[in-house]
Tab-separated table of C-alpha atoms and ligand atoms in Angstrom:
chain	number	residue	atom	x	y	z
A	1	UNK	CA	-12.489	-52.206	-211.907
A	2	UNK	CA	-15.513	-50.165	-213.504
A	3	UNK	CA	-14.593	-46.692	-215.116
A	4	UNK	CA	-16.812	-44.193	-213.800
A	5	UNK	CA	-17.885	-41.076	-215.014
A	6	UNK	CA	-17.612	-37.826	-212.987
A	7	UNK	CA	-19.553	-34.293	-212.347
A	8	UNK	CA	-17.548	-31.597	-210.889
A	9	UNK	CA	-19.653	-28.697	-209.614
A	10	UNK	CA	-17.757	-25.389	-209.517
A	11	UNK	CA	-20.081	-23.177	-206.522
A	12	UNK	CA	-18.354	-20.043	-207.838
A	13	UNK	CA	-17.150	-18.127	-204.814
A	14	UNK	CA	-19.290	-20.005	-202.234
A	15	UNK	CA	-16.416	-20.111	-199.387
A	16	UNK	CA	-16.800	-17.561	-196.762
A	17	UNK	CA	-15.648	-16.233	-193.495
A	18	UNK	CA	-17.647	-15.870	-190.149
A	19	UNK	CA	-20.681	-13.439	-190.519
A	20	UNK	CA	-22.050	-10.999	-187.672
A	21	UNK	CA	-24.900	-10.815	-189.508
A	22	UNK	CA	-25.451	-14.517	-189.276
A	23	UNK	CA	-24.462	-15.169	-185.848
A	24	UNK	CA	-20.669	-15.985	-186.879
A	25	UNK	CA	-21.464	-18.605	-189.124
A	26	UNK	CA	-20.528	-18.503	-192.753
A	27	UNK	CA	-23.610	-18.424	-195.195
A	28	UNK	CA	-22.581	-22.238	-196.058
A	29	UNK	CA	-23.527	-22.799	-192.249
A	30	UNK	CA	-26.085	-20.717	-191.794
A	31	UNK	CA	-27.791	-21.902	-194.941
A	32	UNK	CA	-30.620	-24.677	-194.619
A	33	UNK	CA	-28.682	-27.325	-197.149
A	34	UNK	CA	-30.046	-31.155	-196.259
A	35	UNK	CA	-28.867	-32.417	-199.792
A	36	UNK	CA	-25.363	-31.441	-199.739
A	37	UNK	CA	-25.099	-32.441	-195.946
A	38	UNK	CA	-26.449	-35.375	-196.850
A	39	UNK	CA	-24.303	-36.010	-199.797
A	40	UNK	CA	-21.158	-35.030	-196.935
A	41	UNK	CA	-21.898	-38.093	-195.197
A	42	UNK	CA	-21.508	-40.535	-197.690
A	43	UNK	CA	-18.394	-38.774	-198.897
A	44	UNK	CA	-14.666	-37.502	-198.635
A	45	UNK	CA	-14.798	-34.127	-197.267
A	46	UNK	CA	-11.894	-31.422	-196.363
A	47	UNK	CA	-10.303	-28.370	-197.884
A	48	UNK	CA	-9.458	-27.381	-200.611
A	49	UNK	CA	-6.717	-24.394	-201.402
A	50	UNK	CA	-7.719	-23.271	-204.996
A	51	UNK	CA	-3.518	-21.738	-205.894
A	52	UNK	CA	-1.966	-22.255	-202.341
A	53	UNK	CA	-2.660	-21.322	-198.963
A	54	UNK	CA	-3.484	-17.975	-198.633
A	55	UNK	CA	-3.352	-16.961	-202.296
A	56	UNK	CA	-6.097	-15.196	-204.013
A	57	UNK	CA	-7.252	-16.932	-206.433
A	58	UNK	CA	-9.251	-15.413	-209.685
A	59	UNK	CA	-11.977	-17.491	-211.168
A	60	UNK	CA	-9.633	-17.895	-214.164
A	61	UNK	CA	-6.874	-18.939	-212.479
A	62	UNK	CA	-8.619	-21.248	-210.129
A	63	UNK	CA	-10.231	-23.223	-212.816
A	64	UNK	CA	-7.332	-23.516	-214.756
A	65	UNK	CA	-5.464	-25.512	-211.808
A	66	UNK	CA	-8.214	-27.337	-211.203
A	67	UNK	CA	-8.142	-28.629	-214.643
A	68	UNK	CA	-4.755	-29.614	-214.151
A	69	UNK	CA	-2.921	-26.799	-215.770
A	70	UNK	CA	-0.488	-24.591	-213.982
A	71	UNK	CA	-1.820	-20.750	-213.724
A	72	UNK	CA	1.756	-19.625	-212.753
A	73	UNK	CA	3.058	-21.622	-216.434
A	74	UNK	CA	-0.255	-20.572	-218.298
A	75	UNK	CA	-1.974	-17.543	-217.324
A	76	UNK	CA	-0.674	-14.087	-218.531
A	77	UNK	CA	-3.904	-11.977	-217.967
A	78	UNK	CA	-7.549	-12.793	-218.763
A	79	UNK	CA	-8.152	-11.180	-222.021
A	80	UNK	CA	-7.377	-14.738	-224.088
A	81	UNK	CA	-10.354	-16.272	-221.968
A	82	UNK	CA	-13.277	-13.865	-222.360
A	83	UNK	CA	-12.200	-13.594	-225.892
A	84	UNK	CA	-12.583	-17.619	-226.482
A	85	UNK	CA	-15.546	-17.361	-224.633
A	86	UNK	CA	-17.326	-15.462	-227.366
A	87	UNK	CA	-16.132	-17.629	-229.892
A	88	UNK	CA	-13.361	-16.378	-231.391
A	89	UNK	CA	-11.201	-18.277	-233.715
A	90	UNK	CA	-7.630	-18.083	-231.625
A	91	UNK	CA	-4.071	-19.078	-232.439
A	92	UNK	CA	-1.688	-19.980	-229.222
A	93	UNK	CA	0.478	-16.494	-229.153
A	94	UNK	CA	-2.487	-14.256	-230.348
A	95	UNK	CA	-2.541	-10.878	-227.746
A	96	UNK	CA	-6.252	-10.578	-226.147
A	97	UNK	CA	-7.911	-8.253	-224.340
A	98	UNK	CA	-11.501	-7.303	-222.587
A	99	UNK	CA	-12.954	-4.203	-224.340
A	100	UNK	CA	-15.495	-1.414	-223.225
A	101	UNK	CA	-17.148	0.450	-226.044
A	102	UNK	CA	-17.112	3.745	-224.113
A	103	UNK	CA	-18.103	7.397	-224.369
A	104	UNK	CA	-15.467	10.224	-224.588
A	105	UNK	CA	-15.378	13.813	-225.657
A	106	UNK	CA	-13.064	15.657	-228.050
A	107	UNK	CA	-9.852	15.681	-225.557
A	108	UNK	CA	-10.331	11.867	-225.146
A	109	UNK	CA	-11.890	11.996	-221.563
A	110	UNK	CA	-14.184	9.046	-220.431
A	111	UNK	CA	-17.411	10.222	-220.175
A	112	UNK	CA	-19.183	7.155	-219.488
A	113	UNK	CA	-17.012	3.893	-219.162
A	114	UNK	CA	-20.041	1.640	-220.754
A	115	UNK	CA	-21.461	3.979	-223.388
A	116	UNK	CA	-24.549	4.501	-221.716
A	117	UNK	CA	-24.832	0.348	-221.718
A	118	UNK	CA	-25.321	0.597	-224.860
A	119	UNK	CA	-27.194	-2.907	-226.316
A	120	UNK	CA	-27.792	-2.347	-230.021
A	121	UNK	CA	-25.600	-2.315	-233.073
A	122	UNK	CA	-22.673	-2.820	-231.565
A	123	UNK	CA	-21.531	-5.652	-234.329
A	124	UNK	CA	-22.182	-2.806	-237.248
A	125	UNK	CA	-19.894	-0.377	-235.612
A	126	UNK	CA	-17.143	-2.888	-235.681
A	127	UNK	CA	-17.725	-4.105	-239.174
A	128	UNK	CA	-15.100	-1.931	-240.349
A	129	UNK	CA	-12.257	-2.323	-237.629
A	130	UNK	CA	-12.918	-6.164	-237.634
A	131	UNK	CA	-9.646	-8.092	-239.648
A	132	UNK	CA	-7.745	-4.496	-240.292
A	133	UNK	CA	-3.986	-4.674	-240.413
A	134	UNK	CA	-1.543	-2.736	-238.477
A	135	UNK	CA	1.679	-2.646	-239.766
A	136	UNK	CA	2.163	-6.618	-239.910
A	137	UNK	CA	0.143	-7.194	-237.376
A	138	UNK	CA	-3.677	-8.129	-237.812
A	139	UNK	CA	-6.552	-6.993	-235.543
A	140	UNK	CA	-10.071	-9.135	-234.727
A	141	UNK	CA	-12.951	-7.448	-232.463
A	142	UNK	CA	-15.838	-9.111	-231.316
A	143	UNK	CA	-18.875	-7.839	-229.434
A	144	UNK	CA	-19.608	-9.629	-226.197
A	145	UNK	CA	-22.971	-8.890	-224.211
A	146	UNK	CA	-24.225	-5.369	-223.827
A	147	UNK	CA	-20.999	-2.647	-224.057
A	148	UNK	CA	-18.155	-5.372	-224.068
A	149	UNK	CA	-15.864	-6.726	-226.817
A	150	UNK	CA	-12.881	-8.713	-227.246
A	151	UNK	CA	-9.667	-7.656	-229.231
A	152	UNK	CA	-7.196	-10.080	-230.528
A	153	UNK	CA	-3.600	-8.794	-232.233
A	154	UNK	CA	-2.050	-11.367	-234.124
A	155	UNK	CA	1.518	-10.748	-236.083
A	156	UNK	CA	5.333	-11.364	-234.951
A	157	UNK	CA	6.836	-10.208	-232.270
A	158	UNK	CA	3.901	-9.575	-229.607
A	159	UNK	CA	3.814	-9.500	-225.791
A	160	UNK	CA	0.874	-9.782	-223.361
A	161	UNK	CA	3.277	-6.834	-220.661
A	162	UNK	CA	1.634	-3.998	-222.016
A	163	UNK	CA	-0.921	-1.299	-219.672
A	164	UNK	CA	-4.083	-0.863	-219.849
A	165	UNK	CA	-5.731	1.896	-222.514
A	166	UNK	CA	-9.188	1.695	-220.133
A	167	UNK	CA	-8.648	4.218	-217.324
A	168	UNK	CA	-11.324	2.305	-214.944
A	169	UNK	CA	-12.836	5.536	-214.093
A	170	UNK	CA	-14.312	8.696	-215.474
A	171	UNK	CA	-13.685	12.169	-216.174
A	172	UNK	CA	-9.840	11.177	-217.042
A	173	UNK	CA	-8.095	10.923	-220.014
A	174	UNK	CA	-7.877	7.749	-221.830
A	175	UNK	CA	-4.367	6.111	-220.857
A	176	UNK	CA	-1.610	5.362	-223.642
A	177	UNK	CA	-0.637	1.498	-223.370
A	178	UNK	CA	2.920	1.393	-222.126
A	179	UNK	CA	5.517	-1.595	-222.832
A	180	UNK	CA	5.568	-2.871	-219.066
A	181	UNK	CA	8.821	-4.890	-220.524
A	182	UNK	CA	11.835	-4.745	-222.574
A	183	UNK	CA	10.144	-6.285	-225.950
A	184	UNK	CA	6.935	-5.225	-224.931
A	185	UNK	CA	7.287	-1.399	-227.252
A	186	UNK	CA	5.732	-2.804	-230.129
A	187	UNK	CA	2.516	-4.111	-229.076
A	188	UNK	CA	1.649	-1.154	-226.901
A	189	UNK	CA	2.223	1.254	-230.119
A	190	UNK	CA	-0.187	-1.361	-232.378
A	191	UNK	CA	-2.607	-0.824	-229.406
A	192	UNK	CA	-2.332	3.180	-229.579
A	193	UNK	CA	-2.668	3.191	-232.919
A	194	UNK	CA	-5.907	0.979	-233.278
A	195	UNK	CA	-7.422	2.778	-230.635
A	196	UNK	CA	-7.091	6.292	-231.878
A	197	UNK	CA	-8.392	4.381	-235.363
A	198	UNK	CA	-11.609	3.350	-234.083
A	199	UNK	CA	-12.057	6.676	-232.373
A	200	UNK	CA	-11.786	7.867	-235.881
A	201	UNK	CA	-13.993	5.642	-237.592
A	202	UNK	CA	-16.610	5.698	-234.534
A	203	UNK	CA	-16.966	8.654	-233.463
A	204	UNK	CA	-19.073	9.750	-236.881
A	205	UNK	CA	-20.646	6.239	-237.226
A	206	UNK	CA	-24.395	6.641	-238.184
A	207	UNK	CA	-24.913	4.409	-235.480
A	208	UNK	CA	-23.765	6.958	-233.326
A	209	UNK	CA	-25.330	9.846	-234.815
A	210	UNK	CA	-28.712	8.525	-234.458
A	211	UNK	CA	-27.530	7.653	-230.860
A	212	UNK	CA	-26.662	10.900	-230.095
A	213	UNK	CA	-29.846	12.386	-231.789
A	214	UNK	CA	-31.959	10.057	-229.901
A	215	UNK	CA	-29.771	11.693	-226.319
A	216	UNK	CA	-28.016	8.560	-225.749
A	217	UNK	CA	-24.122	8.180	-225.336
A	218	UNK	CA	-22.429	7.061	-228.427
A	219	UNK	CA	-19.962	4.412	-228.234
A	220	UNK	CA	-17.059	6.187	-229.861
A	221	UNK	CA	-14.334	4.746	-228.375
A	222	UNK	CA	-12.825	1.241	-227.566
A	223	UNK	CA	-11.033	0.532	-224.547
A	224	UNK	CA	-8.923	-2.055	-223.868
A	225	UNK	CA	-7.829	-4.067	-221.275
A	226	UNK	CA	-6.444	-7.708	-219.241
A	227	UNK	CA	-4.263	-8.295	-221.743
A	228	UNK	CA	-3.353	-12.138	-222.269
A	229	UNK	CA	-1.459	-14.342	-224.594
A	230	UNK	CA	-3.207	-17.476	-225.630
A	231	UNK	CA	-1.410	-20.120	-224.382
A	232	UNK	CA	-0.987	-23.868	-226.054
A	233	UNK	CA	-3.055	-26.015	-223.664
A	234	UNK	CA	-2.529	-29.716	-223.701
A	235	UNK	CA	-6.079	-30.975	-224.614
A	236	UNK	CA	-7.656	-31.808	-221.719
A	237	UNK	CA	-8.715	-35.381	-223.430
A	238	UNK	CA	-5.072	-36.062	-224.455
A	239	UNK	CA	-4.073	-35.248	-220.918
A	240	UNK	CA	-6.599	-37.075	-218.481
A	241	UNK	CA	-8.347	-39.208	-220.702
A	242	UNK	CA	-11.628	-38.130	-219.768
A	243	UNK	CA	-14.388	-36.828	-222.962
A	244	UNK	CA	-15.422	-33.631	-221.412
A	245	UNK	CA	-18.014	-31.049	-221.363
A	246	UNK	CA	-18.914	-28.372	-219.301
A	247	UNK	CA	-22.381	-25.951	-218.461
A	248	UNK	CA	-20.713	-22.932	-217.915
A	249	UNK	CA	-22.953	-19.400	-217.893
A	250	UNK	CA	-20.273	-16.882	-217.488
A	251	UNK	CA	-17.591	-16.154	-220.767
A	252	UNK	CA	-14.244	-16.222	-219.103
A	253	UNK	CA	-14.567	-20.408	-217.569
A	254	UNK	CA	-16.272	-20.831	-220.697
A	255	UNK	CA	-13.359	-19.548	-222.733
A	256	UNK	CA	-10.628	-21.783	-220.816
A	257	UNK	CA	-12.825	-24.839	-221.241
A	258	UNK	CA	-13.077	-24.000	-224.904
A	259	UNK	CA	-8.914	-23.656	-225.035
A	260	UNK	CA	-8.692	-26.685	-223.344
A	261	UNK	CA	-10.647	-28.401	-225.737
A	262	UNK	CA	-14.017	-29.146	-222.967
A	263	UNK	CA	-16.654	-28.844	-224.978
A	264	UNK	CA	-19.571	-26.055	-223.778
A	265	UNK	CA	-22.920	-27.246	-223.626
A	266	UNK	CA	-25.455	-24.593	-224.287
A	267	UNK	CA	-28.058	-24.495	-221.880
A	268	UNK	CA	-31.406	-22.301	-222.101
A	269	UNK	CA	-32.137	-20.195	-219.203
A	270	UNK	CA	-28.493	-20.549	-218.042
A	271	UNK	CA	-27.343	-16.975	-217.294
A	272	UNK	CA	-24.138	-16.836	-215.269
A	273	UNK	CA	-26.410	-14.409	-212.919
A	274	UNK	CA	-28.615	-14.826	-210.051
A	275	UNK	CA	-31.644	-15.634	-212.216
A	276	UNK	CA	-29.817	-18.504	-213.779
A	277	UNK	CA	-31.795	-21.702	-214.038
A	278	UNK	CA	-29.904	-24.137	-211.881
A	279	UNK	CA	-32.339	-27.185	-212.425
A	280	UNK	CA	-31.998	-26.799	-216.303
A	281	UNK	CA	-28.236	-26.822	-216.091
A	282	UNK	CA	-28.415	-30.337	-213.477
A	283	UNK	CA	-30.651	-31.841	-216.747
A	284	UNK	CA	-28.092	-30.493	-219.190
A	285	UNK	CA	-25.893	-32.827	-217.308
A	286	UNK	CA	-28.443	-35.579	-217.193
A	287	UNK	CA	-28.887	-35.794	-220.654
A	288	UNK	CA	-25.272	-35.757	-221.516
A	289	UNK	CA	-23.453	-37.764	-219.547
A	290	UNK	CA	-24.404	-40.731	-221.984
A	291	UNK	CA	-21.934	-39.047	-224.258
A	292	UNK	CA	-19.073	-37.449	-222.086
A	293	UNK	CA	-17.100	-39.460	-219.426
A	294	UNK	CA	-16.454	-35.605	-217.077
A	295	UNK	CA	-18.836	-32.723	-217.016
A	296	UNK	CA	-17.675	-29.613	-215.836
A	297	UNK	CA	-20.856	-27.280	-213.636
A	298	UNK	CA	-19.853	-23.817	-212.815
A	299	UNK	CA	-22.772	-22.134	-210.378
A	300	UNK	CA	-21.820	-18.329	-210.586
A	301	UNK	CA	-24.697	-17.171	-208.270
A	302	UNK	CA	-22.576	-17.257	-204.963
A	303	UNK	CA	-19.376	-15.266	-206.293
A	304	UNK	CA	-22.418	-12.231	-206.845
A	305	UNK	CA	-23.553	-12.062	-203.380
A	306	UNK	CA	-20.232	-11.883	-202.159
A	307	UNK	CA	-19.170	-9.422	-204.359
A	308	UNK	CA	-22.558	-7.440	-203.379
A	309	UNK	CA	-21.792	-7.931	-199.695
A	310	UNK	CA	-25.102	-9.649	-199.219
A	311	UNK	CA	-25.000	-12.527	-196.517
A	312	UNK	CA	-28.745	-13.424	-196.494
A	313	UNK	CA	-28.761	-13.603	-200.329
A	314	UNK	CA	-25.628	-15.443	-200.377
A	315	UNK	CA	-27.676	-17.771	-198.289
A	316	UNK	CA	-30.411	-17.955	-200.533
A	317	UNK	CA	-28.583	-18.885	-203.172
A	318	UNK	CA	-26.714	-21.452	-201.478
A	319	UNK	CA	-29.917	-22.867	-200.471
A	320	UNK	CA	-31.479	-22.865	-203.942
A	321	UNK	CA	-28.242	-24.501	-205.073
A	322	UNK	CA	-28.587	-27.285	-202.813
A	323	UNK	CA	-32.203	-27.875	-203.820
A	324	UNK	CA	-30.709	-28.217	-207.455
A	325	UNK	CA	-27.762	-30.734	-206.136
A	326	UNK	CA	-29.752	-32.683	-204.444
A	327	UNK	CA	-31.886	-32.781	-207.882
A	328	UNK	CA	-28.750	-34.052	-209.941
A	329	UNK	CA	-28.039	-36.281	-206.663
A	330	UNK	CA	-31.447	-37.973	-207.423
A	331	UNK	CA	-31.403	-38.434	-210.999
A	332	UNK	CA	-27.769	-39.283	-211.512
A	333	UNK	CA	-26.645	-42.981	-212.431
A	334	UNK	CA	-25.240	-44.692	-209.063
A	335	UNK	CA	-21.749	-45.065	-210.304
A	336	UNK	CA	-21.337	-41.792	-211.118
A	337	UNK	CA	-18.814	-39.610	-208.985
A	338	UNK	CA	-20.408	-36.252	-207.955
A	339	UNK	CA	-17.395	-33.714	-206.766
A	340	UNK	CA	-18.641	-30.425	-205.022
A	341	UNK	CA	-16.755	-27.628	-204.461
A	342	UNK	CA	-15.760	-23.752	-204.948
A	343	UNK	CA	-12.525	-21.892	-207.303
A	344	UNK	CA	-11.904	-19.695	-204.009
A	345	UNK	CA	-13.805	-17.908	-201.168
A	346	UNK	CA	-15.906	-14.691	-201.738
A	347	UNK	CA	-16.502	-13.573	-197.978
A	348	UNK	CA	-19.517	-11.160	-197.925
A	349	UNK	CA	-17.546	-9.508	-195.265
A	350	UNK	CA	-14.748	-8.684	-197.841
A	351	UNK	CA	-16.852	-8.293	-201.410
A	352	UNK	CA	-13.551	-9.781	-203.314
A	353	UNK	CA	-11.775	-12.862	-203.258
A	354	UNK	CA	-9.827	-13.966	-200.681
A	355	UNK	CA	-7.180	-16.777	-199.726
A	356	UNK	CA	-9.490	-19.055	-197.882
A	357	UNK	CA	-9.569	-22.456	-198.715
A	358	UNK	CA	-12.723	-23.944	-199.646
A	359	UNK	CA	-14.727	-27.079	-198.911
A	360	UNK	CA	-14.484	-29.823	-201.136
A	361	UNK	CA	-16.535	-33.569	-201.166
A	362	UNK	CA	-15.914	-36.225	-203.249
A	363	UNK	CA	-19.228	-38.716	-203.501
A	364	UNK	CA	-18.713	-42.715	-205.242
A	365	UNK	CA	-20.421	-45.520	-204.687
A	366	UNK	CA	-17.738	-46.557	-202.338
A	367	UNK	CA	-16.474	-43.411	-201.211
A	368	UNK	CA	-15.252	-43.365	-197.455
A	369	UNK	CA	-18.251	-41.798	-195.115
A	370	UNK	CA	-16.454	-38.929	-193.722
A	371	UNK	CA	-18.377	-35.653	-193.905
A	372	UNK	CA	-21.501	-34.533	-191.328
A	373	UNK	CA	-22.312	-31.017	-193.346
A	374	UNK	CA	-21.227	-29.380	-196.220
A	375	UNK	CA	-19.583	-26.326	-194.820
A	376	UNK	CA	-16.365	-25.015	-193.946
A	377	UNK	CA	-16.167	-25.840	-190.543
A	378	UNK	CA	-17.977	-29.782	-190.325
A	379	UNK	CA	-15.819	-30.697	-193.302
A	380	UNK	CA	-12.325	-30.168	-191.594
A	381	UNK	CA	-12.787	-33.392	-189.621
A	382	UNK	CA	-12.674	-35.007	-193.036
A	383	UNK	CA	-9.010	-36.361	-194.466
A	384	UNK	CA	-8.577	-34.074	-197.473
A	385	UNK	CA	-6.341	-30.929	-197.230
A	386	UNK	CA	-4.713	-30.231	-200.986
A	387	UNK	CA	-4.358	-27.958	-203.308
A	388	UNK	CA	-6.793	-27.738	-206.345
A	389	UNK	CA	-3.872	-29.006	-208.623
A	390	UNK	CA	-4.666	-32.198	-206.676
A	391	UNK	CA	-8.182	-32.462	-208.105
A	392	UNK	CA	-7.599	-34.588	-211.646
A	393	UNK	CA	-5.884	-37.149	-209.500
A	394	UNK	CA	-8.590	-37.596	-207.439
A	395	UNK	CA	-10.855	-37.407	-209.639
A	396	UNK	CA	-8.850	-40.097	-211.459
A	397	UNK	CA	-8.772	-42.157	-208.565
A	398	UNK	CA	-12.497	-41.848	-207.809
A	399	UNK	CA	-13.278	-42.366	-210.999
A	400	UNK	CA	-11.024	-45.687	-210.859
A	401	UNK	CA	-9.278	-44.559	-214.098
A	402	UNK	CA	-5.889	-43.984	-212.374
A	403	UNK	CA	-2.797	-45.154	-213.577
A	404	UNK	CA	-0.437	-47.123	-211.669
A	405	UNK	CA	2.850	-45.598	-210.371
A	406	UNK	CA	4.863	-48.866	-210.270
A	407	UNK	CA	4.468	-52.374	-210.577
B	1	LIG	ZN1	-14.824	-17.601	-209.287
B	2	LIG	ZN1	-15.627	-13.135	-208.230
């Protein structure tokens, strides 16, 4: 039996529902897509639920039970993820959250939410606040892209069930983090307390005078939110046996890979927005699938156009994506297993997740010829219908690495 290799390729969001605006069909229908329907019809097709049926799943969740790790065991909030993402150096029970540097006046009311956008010095203005202690408890920032951040708390006795400081709107007060459980009291006050510091410390930066003189918005406060613990992940290696990578744009998949120990593969040109380069991530693969036995592709394009409502670009996208499949499709050694699929539907008629289950093929050499197109409709006649927790098996199996369950 040879050991293949395999490519999973995450279409962020792609499932849909039926669109008036394209004659009831879903953009995967509607969409002109001759390399994924003919990758269908040399492959296992069917459904795919990314939780359970009718459970909406988040991108973070979704990928982590595809991975083979249990959301409901794992996941406390998504502030551990976007924090890895960017790098940080994390310890399994460290406390993360997302950040906004935003704007506020004297009686702490947001003014602007993303300090005007703010893109420049945001790493001097948290020199200072950066490794500061807090009764026992020490506190890392990070800047992200453009007005985001990530906080970690690390010290005893810390608990991800505390509310958000970030209001999520403007011209209200900042919100006091509350314990949301018993053994939750202490955490919220470290939070209080490092956020009223940094208002201190930022609010007469010179990086905010000179922002103020030039009539921009300074970025004297931080708000956080998504709080998260970090969990212990298994290594994904350890726990499949597969060397892995993954080409990942956006910083929250990113960030789980990088817990799970999947090593990120930077990729020029690869945005995690609708101007990413899809043909130089499909050669990022290419070139490193000498090295890595499973190679993780998340396409974050289609999740945008569903969030923005927009059918006909959701079918653009889906059809540039399938002009980059079919690209891999060509280039990719014969034995290789090529899965396609989505972490949960984002119907343009709904502009958030929903609980529909998405369409999943599963391509080898030998695969069974099942599929006709690569939609959700055409691949119901197909003989999958599982849950994403499912997907390392098969993957296993396709990839003929499986272990036997008896004699
Ligand atoms: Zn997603
Ligand atoms: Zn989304």
């Amino acid at each position: 039996m040879e050991r293949r290799k395999a490519v999973l390729i995450i279409l962020d969001g792609v499932g849909d529902r039926a669109n008036r605006n394209l004659d009831n069909m879903t953009p995967l229908q509607y969409a002109n897509t001759p390399n994924l329907d003919r990758i269908a019809r040399e492959s296992v097709v069917g459904l795919m639920d990314p939780i359970s049926p009718g459970i909406r799943a988040g991108s973070d969740t979704s990928h982590l039970n595809i991975l083979g790790y249990d959301p409901y065991e794992y996941y406390t909030g998504r502030g551990p993820f976007e924090a890895a993402g960017l790098d940080m150096d994390l310890m399994p029970g460290d406390i993360a959250f997302r950040c906004n540097f935003a704007t506020v006046n004297d009686d702490l009311v947001v003014v602007d939410r993303r300090a005007g956008r703010i893109k420049e010095g945001t790493e001097e203005l948290l020199k200072d606040l950066n490794g500061i202690w807090i009764e026992d408890v020490q506190i890392f920032i990070k800047p992200g892209v453009e007005h985001r951040a990530a906080l970690v708390l690390r010290g005893p006795g810390l608990s991800p069930a505390v509310s958000d400081v970030d209001p999520h709107d403007t011209g209200v007060k900042i919100h006091e983090a509350k314990p949301l459980e018993k053994g939750a009291e202490k955490t919220a006050r470290i939070l209080n307390k490092f956020v009223l510091l940094a208002y201190d410390k930022l609010k007469n930066h010179p990086i905010n005078k000179s922002r103020e003189e030039r009539g921009l918005k300074p970025a004297n406060i931080i708000l956080p939110r998504g709080a998260g613990m970090v969990p212990h992940l298994r290594n994904f290696e350890e726990m499949h046996g597969l060397k892995a990578a993954c080409v990942v744009g956006t910083p929250l998949i990113r960030g789980i890979c990088k817990i799970a120990g999947i090593e990120p593969i930077e990729v020029e040109g690869a945005t995690g927005g609708y101007d990413t380069d899809m043909i130089a991530k499909m050669n990022a693969v290419l070139e490193n699938l000498e090295r890595y036995d499973f190679i993780l592709v998340n396409i974050k394009a289609p999740d945008l156009a569903g969030h923005d409502m927009d059918p006909r670009r959701k079918v653009e996208v889906i059809e540039r994506v399938d002009h980059a499949v079919g690209y891999l499709m060509d280039n990719l050694p014969e034995e290789t297993v090529l899965v396609v699929t989505a972490d949960h539907s984002t119907p343009c008629t709904v502009g958030d997740h929903s609980g529909d289950p998405v369409p999943i093929m599963i391509h080898a050499p030998d695969s069974r010829r099942e599929g006709s197109e690569f939609n959700e409709i055409s691949v119901t006649t197909g003989s999958l219908r599982i849950r994403a927790s499912d997907m390392m098996n098969l993957i296993l199996n396709h990839t003929n690495r499986a272990e036997k369950f008896g004699a």
